[in-house]
Amino acid sequence: MAVAVLQEGARIALREIERIEIAAFAGNPEGLLDAAIDAHLRAYRDEGRALMALVRTYRQLPPQLFALAHEALHPYLDRWAAIVTAVSGGRLTDRAHADAVCMILFGAMNATVDWQERPGFALDQPELRRLFRTMLLHGIAPSVEPGAPGHSPL
């Protein structure tokens, strides 16, 4: 059963990300990133929760299941690496760096979705996508002007 859930989670993730035609977003890195974030969030929140289950257990899997999950998720990571490379305008050429950017983004998205499901969370899905895009494309410092709504002094 565990193997079936792992494979289903990877299948759903890949199905969603493969719907994106990277070349169709030439000259529109923000649109490409938004489409990729939306695809990831759809896969993560799929009603069967297979990707969510895979992500939550990934590092605790026994070595054989970890290897199977890693192999099943590799095409998904390959696609995401191509997306973040395209979003960077080709400046992000090192695959290890592209993978690190993907892992940072996955961690932020997955943890936020988990947190979002708790009572009292005020941001809807489009607002979350906008925040993720802004953070990745511009960082957090320039995205909120002092005194603007959403500004929090450190």
GROMACS .gro file of C-alpha atoms in nm:
model
  154
    1MET     CA    1   0.000   0.000   0.000
    2ALA     CA    2   0.280   0.245   0.086
    3VAL     CA    3   0.437   0.195  -0.258
    4ALA     CA    4   0.104   0.263  -0.429
    5VAL     CA    5   0.059   0.589  -0.234
    6LEU     CA    6   0.414   0.701  -0.316
    7GLN     CA    7   0.366   0.628  -0.683
    8GLU     CA    8   0.026   0.797  -0.691
    9GLY     CA    9   0.165   1.112  -0.526
   10ALA     CA   10   0.446   1.133  -0.781
   11ARG     CA   11   0.204   1.060  -1.068
   12ILE     CA   12  -0.032   1.339  -0.963
   13ALA     CA   13   0.252   1.588  -0.921
   14LEU     CA   14   0.397   1.505  -1.262
   15ARG     CA   15   0.054   1.516  -1.428
   16GLU     CA   16  -0.006   1.869  -1.299
   17ILE     CA   17   0.337   2.011  -1.383
   18GLU     CA   18   0.343   1.854  -1.731
   19ARG     CA   19   0.032   2.055  -1.822
   20ILE     CA   20   0.259   2.359  -1.839
   21GLU     CA   21   0.421   2.431  -2.173
   22ILE     CA   22   0.732   2.626  -2.072
   23ALA     CA   23   0.786   2.774  -2.419
   24ALA     CA   24   0.434   2.922  -2.413
   25PHE     CA   25   0.552   3.153  -2.134
   26ALA     CA   26   0.851   3.296  -2.321
   27GLY     CA   27   0.895   3.654  -2.200
   28ASN     CA   28   0.654   3.598  -1.911
   29PRO     CA   29   0.854   3.452  -1.621
   30GLU     CA   30   0.596   3.562  -1.366
   31GLY     CA   31   0.320   3.382  -1.556
   32LEU     CA   32   0.531   3.067  -1.582
   33LEU     CA   33   0.610   3.072  -1.213
   34ASP     CA   34   0.245   3.132  -1.126
   35ALA     CA   35   0.137   2.837  -1.342
   36ALA     CA   36   0.399   2.612  -1.180
   37ILE     CA   37   0.302   2.718  -0.828
   38ASP     CA   38  -0.064   2.662  -0.910
   39ALA     CA   39   0.019   2.314  -1.048
   40HIS     CA   40   0.213   2.223  -0.734
   41LEU     CA   41  -0.063   2.346  -0.504
   42ARG     CA   42  -0.325   2.152  -0.703
   43ALA     CA   43  -0.118   1.835  -0.675
   44TYR     CA   44  -0.044   1.886  -0.307
   45ARG     CA   45  -0.410   1.950  -0.226
   46ASP     CA   46  -0.546   1.675  -0.454
   47GLU     CA   47  -0.842   1.511  -0.283
   48GLY     CA   48  -0.654   1.182  -0.242
   49ARG     CA   49  -0.370   1.366  -0.060
   50ALA     CA   50  -0.116   1.120  -0.202
   51LEU     CA   51   0.151   1.386  -0.273
   52MET     CA   52   0.091   1.537   0.070
   53ALA     CA   53   0.139   1.194   0.228
   54LEU     CA   54   0.454   1.137   0.023
   55VAL     CA   55   0.602   1.475   0.118
   56ARG     CA   56   0.522   1.435   0.485
   57THR     CA   57   0.689   1.093   0.507
   58TYR     CA   58   0.967   1.130   0.248
   59ARG     CA   59   1.267   1.168   0.482
   60GLN     CA   60   1.142   0.902   0.724
   61LEU     CA   61   1.101   0.631   0.462
   62PRO     CA   62   1.310   0.316   0.487
   63PRO     CA   63   1.601   0.322   0.237
   64GLN     CA   64   1.429   0.107  -0.026
   65LEU     CA   65   1.109   0.312  -0.023
   66PHE     CA   66   1.309   0.636  -0.014
   67ALA     CA   67   1.496   0.528  -0.328
   68LEU     CA   68   1.167   0.439  -0.497
   69ALA     CA   69   1.009   0.774  -0.401
   70HIS     CA   70   1.319   0.965  -0.510
   71GLU     CA   71   1.316   0.788  -0.846
   72ALA     CA   72   0.943   0.851  -0.891
   73LEU     CA   73   0.979   1.222  -0.808
   74HIS     CA   74   1.288   1.280  -1.022
   75PRO     CA   75   1.094   1.376  -1.340
   76TYR     CA   76   0.893   1.624  -1.132
   77LEU     CA   77   1.209   1.786  -0.999
   78ASP     CA   78   1.359   1.787  -1.351
   79ARG     CA   79   1.056   1.977  -1.478
   80TRP     CA   80   1.069   2.224  -1.190
   81ALA     CA   81   1.443   2.279  -1.244
   82ALA     CA   82   1.367   2.365  -1.608
   83ILE     CA   83   1.096   2.606  -1.493
   84VAL     CA   84   1.310   2.793  -1.239
   85THR     CA   85   1.592   2.809  -1.495
   86ALA     CA   86   1.351   2.961  -1.749
   87VAL     CA   87   1.213   3.200  -1.487
   88SER     CA   88   1.568   3.315  -1.412
   89GLY     CA   89   1.614   3.407  -1.777
   90GLY     CA   90   1.892   3.152  -1.802
   91ARG     CA   91   2.098   3.306  -1.521
   92LEU     CA   92   2.041   3.004  -1.299
   93THR     CA   93   2.257   2.751  -1.485
   94ASP     CA   94   2.383   2.527  -1.205
   95ARG     CA   95   2.147   2.231  -1.154
   96ALA     CA   96   2.231   2.205  -0.785
   97HIS     CA   97   2.126   2.568  -0.739
   98ALA     CA   98   1.806   2.513  -0.938
   99ASP     CA   99   1.725   2.209  -0.723
  100ALA     CA  100   1.789   2.412  -0.406
  101VAL     CA  101   1.553   2.687  -0.525
  102CYS     CA  102   1.290   2.421  -0.595
  103MET     CA  103   1.329   2.266  -0.249
  104ILE     CA  104   1.301   2.606  -0.080
  105LEU     CA  105   0.986   2.681  -0.276
  106PHE     CA  106   0.836   2.335  -0.216
  107GLY     CA  107   0.903   2.365   0.157
  108ALA     CA  108   0.743   2.708   0.175
  109MET     CA  109   0.439   2.605  -0.027
  110ASN     CA  110   0.381   2.274   0.149
  111ALA     CA  111   0.421   2.416   0.499
  112THR     CA  112   0.195   2.711   0.418
  113VAL     CA  113  -0.079   2.485   0.280
  114ASP     CA  114  -0.058   2.275   0.597
  115TRP     CA  115  -0.081   2.592   0.806
  116GLN     CA  116  -0.358   2.735   0.585
  117GLU     CA  117  -0.586   2.446   0.672
  118ARG     CA  118  -0.598   2.562   1.033
  119PRO     CA  119  -0.881   2.788   1.151
  120GLY     CA  120  -0.814   3.160   1.126
  121PHE     CA  121  -0.582   3.159   0.823
  122ALA     CA  122  -0.671   3.469   0.626
  123LEU     CA  123  -0.503   3.426   0.284
  124ASP     CA  124  -0.676   3.263  -0.009
  125GLN     CA  125  -0.504   3.059  -0.281
  126PRO     CA  126  -0.451   3.346  -0.531
  127GLU     CA  127  -0.296   3.563  -0.259
  128LEU     CA  128  -0.065   3.281  -0.155
  129ARG     CA  129   0.046   3.232  -0.516
  130ARG     CA  130   0.117   3.605  -0.545
  131LEU     CA  131   0.326   3.598  -0.228
  132PHE     CA  132   0.526   3.295  -0.343
  133ARG     CA  133   0.588   3.455  -0.684
  134THR     CA  134   0.694   3.784  -0.530
  135MET     CA  135   0.930   3.620  -0.283
  136LEU     CA  136   1.097   3.410  -0.548
  137LEU     CA  137   1.118   3.680  -0.813
  138HIS     CA  138   1.197   3.981  -0.594
  139GLY     CA  139   1.269   3.866  -0.239
  140ILE     CA  140   1.076   4.004   0.056
  141ALA     CA  141   1.252   4.336   0.114
  142PRO     CA  142   1.126   4.524  -0.194
  143SER     CA  143   0.783   4.362  -0.197
  144VAL     CA  144   0.633   4.557   0.093
  145GLU     CA  145   0.688   4.929   0.130
  146PRO     CA  146   0.706   5.068   0.486
  147GLY     CA  147   0.364   5.187   0.593
  148ALA     CA  148   0.185   4.984   0.325
  149PRO     CA  149  -0.081   4.728   0.420
  150GLY     CA  150   0.097   4.408   0.512
  151HIS     CA  151   0.412   4.587   0.630
  152SER     CA  152   0.545   4.456   0.960
  153PRO     CA  153   0.837   4.630   1.128
  154LEU     CA  154   1.113   4.385   1.224
   0.00000   0.00000   0.00000
